[in-house]
Coordinates of C-alpha atoms and ligand atoms in Angstrom, one line a residue:
M14 CA -18.7 15.1 -8.4
E15 CA -15.5 13.1 -8.8
L16 CA -13.1 12.9 -5.9
E17 CA -9.6 14.0 -6.7
L18 CA -7.5 11.5 -4.8
E19 CA -3.8 10.7 -4.1
R20 CA -2.4 7.5 -2.7
I21 CA -1.7 7.4 1.0
Q22 CA 1.9 6.3 0.9
L23 CA 3.5 6.0 4.3
P24 CA 7.2 5.3 4.2
G25 CA 8.0 2.0 5.8
V26 CA 4.4 0.7 5.5
P27 CA 4.2 -2.1 2.9
E28 CA 1.7 -1.3 0.1
E29 CA 0.3 -4.9 -0.2
R30 CA -3.1 -5.8 1.2
P31 CA -4.1 -5.6 3.9
V32 CA -2.8 -2.4 5.4
V33 CA -3.5 -2.9 9.1
I34 CA -4.3 -0.3 11.7
A35 CA -4.5 -1.5 15.3
G36 CA -4.8 -0.2 18.8
P37 CA -7.3 0.2 21.6
C38 CA -10.7 1.7 21.3
S39 CA -9.7 4.3 23.8
A40 CA -6.5 5.6 25.2
E41 CA -7.0 5.1 28.9
T42 CA -3.7 5.5 30.7
E43 CA -0.1 6.1 29.5
E44 CA 0.8 2.6 30.7
Q45 CA -2.1 0.9 28.8
V46 CA -1.3 2.9 25.6
M47 CA 2.5 2.2 25.7
N48 CA 2.1 -1.4 26.7
T49 CA -0.4 -2.1 23.9
A50 CA 1.7 -0.1 21.4
R51 CA 4.9 -2.0 22.2
Q52 CA 3.3 -5.4 21.8
L53 CA 1.7 -4.3 18.5
A54 CA 5.0 -2.9 17.2
S55 CA 6.8 -6.2 18.1
K56 CA 4.2 -8.0 15.9
G57 CA 5.3 -5.8 13.0
L58 CA 2.3 -3.5 13.0
K59 CA 3.0 -0.1 11.7
I60 CA 0.0 2.1 12.4
F61 CA -1.5 2.6 15.8
R62 CA -5.0 3.8 16.6
A63 CA -6.5 5.0 19.9
G64 CA -9.5 7.2 20.5
I65 CA -9.0 10.1 22.9
W66 CA -12.4 11.9 22.4
K67 CA -15.1 9.2 22.6
P68 CA -18.6 9.8 21.4
R69 CA -20.8 7.9 23.8
T70 CA -24.5 7.0 23.4
K71 CA -25.4 8.2 26.8
P72 CA -23.7 10.7 29.2
G73 CA -21.8 9.4 32.2
G74 CA -19.7 6.8 30.3
F75 CA -16.0 7.2 29.7
E76 CA -15.7 10.1 27.3
G77 CA -12.0 9.8 26.6
V78 CA -8.9 11.3 28.2
G79 CA -8.8 14.3 25.8
V80 CA -5.7 16.2 24.9
E81 CA -3.6 14.4 27.6
G82 CA -3.8 11.4 25.4
L83 CA -2.1 13.2 22.5
A84 CA 1.2 13.2 24.5
W85 CA 0.9 9.4 24.8
L86 CA 0.4 9.0 21.1
K87 CA 3.5 11.2 20.5
E88 CA 5.4 8.9 22.8
V89 CA 4.2 5.8 20.9
K90 CA 5.5 7.5 17.7
Q91 CA 8.9 8.3 19.2
E92 CA 9.5 5.0 20.9
T93 CA 8.1 2.5 18.4
G94 CA 8.2 4.4 15.2
M95 CA 4.6 3.6 14.4
Y96 CA 2.4 6.1 12.7
V97 CA -0.4 7.2 15.0
C98 CA -4.1 8.1 14.4
T99 CA -7.1 9.2 16.3
E100 CA -10.7 10.3 15.8
V101 CA -11.6 14.0 15.4
A102 CA -15.1 15.3 15.7
T103 CA -14.7 19.1 16.0
A104 CA -12.4 21.8 14.6
K105 CA -10.8 22.0 18.0
H106 CA -9.9 18.3 17.9
V107 CA -8.3 18.9 14.5
L108 CA -6.2 21.8 15.7
E109 CA -5.0 19.9 18.7
C110 CA -4.0 16.9 16.6
L111 CA -2.2 19.0 14.1
K112 CA -0.3 20.6 16.9
A113 CA 0.7 17.2 18.3
G114 CA 1.9 15.9 15.0
I115 CA -0.7 13.1 14.7
D116 CA -0.1 11.3 11.4
L117 CA -3.6 10.3 10.3
L118 CA -7.1 11.3 11.4
W119 CA -10.4 9.4 11.2
I120 CA -13.9 10.7 11.3
G121 CA -16.3 8.7 13.5
A122 CA -19.6 7.3 12.2
R123 CA -21.7 9.8 14.1
T124 CA -19.7 12.7 12.8
T125 CA -19.9 11.5 9.1
A126 CA -23.7 11.6 9.5
N127 CA -23.6 15.3 10.4
P128 CA -22.9 17.7 7.5
F129 CA -22.4 20.7 9.8
A130 CA -19.7 18.9 11.8
M131 CA -18.1 17.6 8.6
Q132 CA -18.0 21.1 7.1
E133 CA -16.4 22.5 10.3
I134 CA -13.7 19.8 10.2
A135 CA -13.1 20.3 6.5
D136 CA -12.7 24.0 7.1
A137 CA -10.3 23.4 9.9
L138 CA -8.2 21.1 7.6
K139 CA -8.1 23.6 4.7
G140 CA -4.6 23.6 3.2
V141 CA -3.3 20.8 5.4
D142 CA -2.1 17.6 3.7
I143 CA -2.9 14.8 6.1
P144 CA -4.5 11.4 5.4
V145 CA -8.1 11.3 6.6
M146 CA -10.2 8.1 6.9
V147 CA -13.9 8.5 6.9
K148 CA -16.1 6.0 8.6
N149 CA -19.5 5.2 7.1
P150 CA -22.4 7.1 8.7
V151 CA -24.3 5.2 11.3
N152 CA -27.3 5.0 8.9
P153 CA -27.0 3.1 5.6
D154 CA -26.7 6.2 3.4
L155 CA -24.0 6.0 0.8
E156 CA -24.6 9.6 -0.4
L157 CA -24.0 10.9 3.1
W158 CA -20.8 8.9 3.3
I159 CA -19.6 10.2 -0.1
G160 CA -20.8 13.7 0.7
A161 CA -18.6 13.8 3.8
M162 CA -15.6 12.8 1.7
E163 CA -16.5 15.5 -0.9
R164 CA -16.5 18.2 1.8
L165 CA -12.9 17.1 2.8
N166 CA -11.9 16.9 -0.9
Q167 CA -13.2 20.3 -1.6
A168 CA -11.1 21.6 1.3
G169 CA -8.0 20.2 -0.6
L170 CA -7.6 16.9 1.2
K171 CA -6.6 14.3 -1.4
R172 CA -5.3 11.5 0.7
L173 CA -8.6 10.0 1.8
A174 CA -9.8 6.5 2.7
A175 CA -13.1 5.0 3.7
I176 CA -13.7 2.8 6.7
H177 CA -16.6 0.4 6.6
R178 CA -17.8 -0.1 10.2
G179 CA -21.3 -1.4 9.6
F180 CA -24.7 0.3 10.0
S181 CA -26.8 0.4 13.1
S182 CA -30.3 -1.2 13.2
Y183 CA -33.0 -1.3 15.7
E184 CA -33.1 -5.0 15.8
K185 CA -29.9 -6.4 17.2
K186 CA -28.8 -9.5 15.3
I187 CA -25.5 -11.3 15.6
Y188 CA -23.7 -8.1 14.5
R189 CA -23.4 -4.9 16.6
N190 CA -23.7 -3.0 13.3
L191 CA -25.0 -4.8 10.2
P192 CA -22.3 -5.1 7.5
Q193 CA -24.6 -4.5 4.5
W194 CA -21.6 -5.3 2.3
H195 CA -23.4 -4.1 -0.8
I196 CA -22.9 -0.5 0.4
P197 CA -19.1 -0.5 0.5
I198 CA -19.2 -2.6 -2.8
E199 CA -21.2 0.2 -4.4
L200 CA -18.8 2.7 -3.0
R201 CA -15.9 0.8 -4.7
R202 CA -17.9 0.8 -8.0
R203 CA -18.5 4.5 -7.8
I204 CA -15.0 5.6 -6.6
P205 CA -12.7 2.8 -7.7
N206 CA -9.4 4.5 -6.5
L207 CA -10.6 5.2 -3.0
P208 CA -9.0 2.8 -0.5
I209 CA -11.5 1.0 1.7
L210 CA -10.7 -0.4 5.1
C211 CA -12.9 -2.7 7.2
D212 CA -13.5 -2.3 10.9
P213 CA -14.5 -5.8 12.0
S214 CA -14.5 -4.7 15.7
H215 CA -17.4 -2.3 15.4
I216 CA -19.3 -4.4 12.8
G217 CA -19.1 -7.6 15.0
G218 CA -19.1 -6.1 18.4
K219 CA -17.6 -9.5 19.6
R220 CA -14.1 -10.9 19.5
E221 CA -15.2 -14.1 17.8
L222 CA -16.5 -12.3 14.7
I223 CA -13.2 -10.4 14.0
A224 CA -11.5 -13.2 12.1
P225 CA -14.4 -14.1 9.8
L226 CA -15.1 -10.5 9.1
C227 CA -11.5 -9.8 8.3
Q228 CA -11.5 -12.7 5.9
Q229 CA -14.7 -11.6 4.2
A230 CA -13.3 -8.1 3.8
M231 CA -10.2 -9.5 2.2
D232 CA -12.3 -11.7 -0.1
L233 CA -14.2 -8.7 -1.2
G234 CA -10.9 -6.9 -2.1
F235 CA -10.8 -4.4 0.7
D236 CA -7.5 -2.6 1.0
G237 CA -7.1 -2.8 4.8
L238 CA -8.3 -3.5 8.3
I239 CA -8.7 -1.4 11.4
V240 CA -9.0 -3.6 14.4
E241 CA -9.3 -2.7 18.1
S242 CA -6.5 -4.3 20.1
H243 CA -5.9 -3.8 23.8
C244 CA -3.3 -5.2 26.2
N245 CA -6.0 -6.3 28.6
P246 CA -9.3 -6.4 26.5
D247 CA -11.6 -7.6 29.3
K248 CA -10.6 -4.6 31.4
A249 CA -11.0 -2.0 28.6
W250 CA -12.9 1.2 29.5
S251 CA -14.9 1.1 26.3
D252 CA -15.8 -1.6 23.8
A253 CA -14.3 -4.4 25.9
S254 CA -16.1 -7.3 24.2
Q255 CA -14.8 -6.4 20.7
Q256 CA -11.1 -6.0 21.4
V257 CA -8.4 -8.6 21.2
T258 CA -4.8 -8.8 22.6
P259 CA -2.0 -8.0 20.2
D260 CA -1.1 -11.8 20.3
V261 CA -4.6 -12.8 19.2
L262 CA -4.6 -10.1 16.5
D263 CA -1.3 -11.4 15.2
Y264 CA -2.8 -14.9 15.1
I265 CA -5.9 -13.7 13.2
L266 CA -3.8 -11.8 10.7
N267 CA -1.5 -14.8 10.0
L268 CA -4.4 -17.0 9.2
L269 CA -5.9 -14.7 6.6
V270 CA -5.9 -15.9 3.0
I271 CA -5.3 -13.0 0.7
R272 CA -6.6 -13.7 -2.8
Q273 CA -5.5 -11.5 -5.7
D274 CA -8.1 -10.1 -8.1
T275 CA -5.6 -9.5 -10.9
Q276 CA -5.3 -13.0 -12.3
T277 CA -8.1 -13.1 -14.8
T278 CA -7.4 -16.6 -16.2
E279 CA -8.7 -18.2 -19.3
N280 CA -11.2 -20.3 -17.2
L281 CA -12.5 -17.2 -15.5
S282 CA -13.1 -15.3 -18.8
E283 CA -15.0 -18.4 -20.2
L284 CA -17.2 -18.4 -17.1
R285 CA -17.7 -14.7 -17.3
K286 CA -18.9 -15.1 -20.9
Q287 CA -21.5 -17.6 -19.6
I288 CA -22.5 -15.1 -16.9
D289 CA -22.9 -12.4 -19.6
E290 CA -25.2 -14.8 -21.5
C291 CA -27.3 -15.5 -18.5
D292 CA -27.6 -11.7 -17.8
N293 CA -28.6 -11.1 -21.4
E294 CA -31.3 -13.8 -21.1
L295 CA -32.5 -12.4 -17.8
I296 CA -33.1 -8.9 -19.4
Q297 CA -34.8 -10.4 -22.4
T298 CA -37.1 -12.5 -20.2
L299 CA -37.8 -9.5 -18.0
A300 CA -38.7 -7.4 -21.0
K301 CA -41.1 -10.1 -22.2
R302 CA -42.7 -10.3 -18.8
M303 CA -43.2 -6.5 -18.9
R304 CA -44.8 -6.7 -22.3
I305 CA -47.3 -9.2 -20.9
S306 CA -47.8 -7.1 -17.9
R307 CA -48.7 -4.1 -20.1
E308 CA -51.2 -6.3 -21.9
I309 CA -52.8 -7.1 -18.5
G310 CA -52.7 -3.4 -17.8
T311 CA -54.8 -2.7 -21.0
Y312 CA -57.3 -5.4 -19.9
K313 CA -57.6 -3.9 -16.4
K314 CA -58.2 -0.5 -17.9
E315 CA -60.9 -1.7 -20.2
H316 CA -62.6 -3.5 -17.3
D317 CA -62.1 -0.8 -14.7
M318 CA -60.0 -3.0 -12.5
T319 CA -57.5 -1.8 -9.9
I320 CA -53.8 -2.3 -10.8
L321 CA -52.9 -3.8 -7.4
Q322 CA -54.4 -7.3 -6.9
T323 CA -52.9 -8.2 -3.5
G324 CA -53.9 -11.9 -3.6
R325 CA -52.1 -12.4 -6.8
Y326 CA -49.0 -10.5 -5.6
N327 CA -48.7 -12.7 -2.5
E328 CA -49.1 -15.8 -4.6
I329 CA -46.2 -14.8 -6.8
L330 CA -43.9 -14.0 -3.8
E331 CA -44.7 -17.3 -2.1
K332 CA -44.5 -19.5 -5.2
R333 CA -41.2 -18.1 -6.3
G334 CA -39.8 -18.0 -2.8
S335 CA -40.3 -21.8 -2.3
Q336 CA -39.1 -22.5 -5.9
A337 CA -36.0 -20.5 -5.2
S338 CA -35.4 -22.4 -2.0
L339 CA -35.7 -25.7 -3.9
C340 CA -33.1 -24.4 -6.4
G341 CA -30.6 -23.7 -3.6
M342 CA -31.3 -20.0 -3.3
D343 CA -32.4 -17.9 -0.4
T344 CA -36.1 -17.3 -0.1
E345 CA -35.6 -13.7 1.0
F346 CA -33.4 -13.1 -2.1
A347 CA -36.2 -14.3 -4.3
K348 CA -38.7 -12.1 -2.5
K349 CA -36.5 -9.1 -3.0
V350 CA -36.1 -9.8 -6.7
F351 CA -39.8 -10.3 -7.2
E352 CA -40.7 -7.2 -5.2
A353 CA -38.5 -5.2 -7.6
I354 CA -40.0 -6.9 -10.6
H355 CA -43.5 -6.3 -9.3
E356 CA -42.7 -2.6 -8.7
E357 CA -41.6 -2.1 -12.3
S358 CA -44.6 -4.1 -13.5
V359 CA -47.0 -1.8 -11.6
R360 CA -45.1 1.3 -13.0
Q361 CA -45.6 -0.1 -16.5
Q362 CA -49.3 -0.7 -15.9
M363 CA -49.8 2.8 -14.4
E364 CA -48.4 4.2 -17.7
I365 CA -51.0 2.2 -19.7
I366 CA -53.8 3.3 -17.4
N367 CA -52.9 6.9 -17.4
K368 CA -52.5 7.1 -21.2
Ligands
LIG404 C1 -14.1 3.9 17.3 O1 -13.4 3.6 16.3 O2 -13.7 3.6 18.5 C2 -15.4 4.4 17.2 C3 -16.0 5.2 18.1 O3 -16.0 4.0 16.0 P1 -17.4 4.4 15.3 O4 -17.3 5.9 15.0 O5 -17.3 3.5 14.1 O6 -18.5 4.0 16.2
LIG405 MN1 -14.6 1.4 19.8

């Protein structure tokens, strides 16, 4: 299914990249919300975020101030002129936000992963024209992410955007949530006119990672950024380690290098021609390899041998891994490529054996 989309145009918000949304993880007190919003507005930011219903991993944590916070967001809007947005996870949240005149909504990662909740939200939004940003589900499942957006789209919502906030993993590495950039890149390929924002706060989980992640997102052609910013980050009631002051955010944004992808120069098209030739050779070589593999399959069939010869497979992975490393490539990358090649090779031999 194709999404039927319309641009999210907000009067007064410049269209050029990046569109930036900023504000605290959670609205905590009226004072904290207003103080942060005033500072962000003075830096020229136009869209304010703050969560008022907070999905927490375990009970007992700060679960958000609830509807009380909507009044503070209204105040932000009135005083600073910024657009305001918050997270909705139930139909009741949606109705409260619409009543309060919230400008944009976002769907949290845990909600995107739940089709029942998504359908309930979509039903509550039927006939309403409001921009909705959909965070990726916590698990790396592009179909689930797209499915959530399809539900909203079928309910008539056309002003949609995606937020890439990384994917959870059992092993904690430097990131709180692994970026797995190939997933938003594939989303862009599948739905080219869908705006994609990056959430470096939830990907990184640490302040120091915000700047490099913002730059990476810009280099990949993302449309915008949603960054957690708090007037006193160390004292934040949720996600303290990943929030920055409005001052620091402004500093980070000013240092970003925004490259355009529209200037396809002569040089670039010459290099692209060379890439096309390489890809052509790659496919031809792979086809040749598969033909040889099928011959081996015939031999194995005639001699009643098993297809899978583990020793040989390990030898290939190791040999090509170290060769790749000598040629300036990542060993893991070579392993992945050869795993994929081997899988196809086995499939080809199975065809021969079962003939
Ligand atoms: C948030 O934006 O504060 C939030 C809870 O994000 P996520 O749904 O990405 O965890
Ligand atoms: Mn947060």
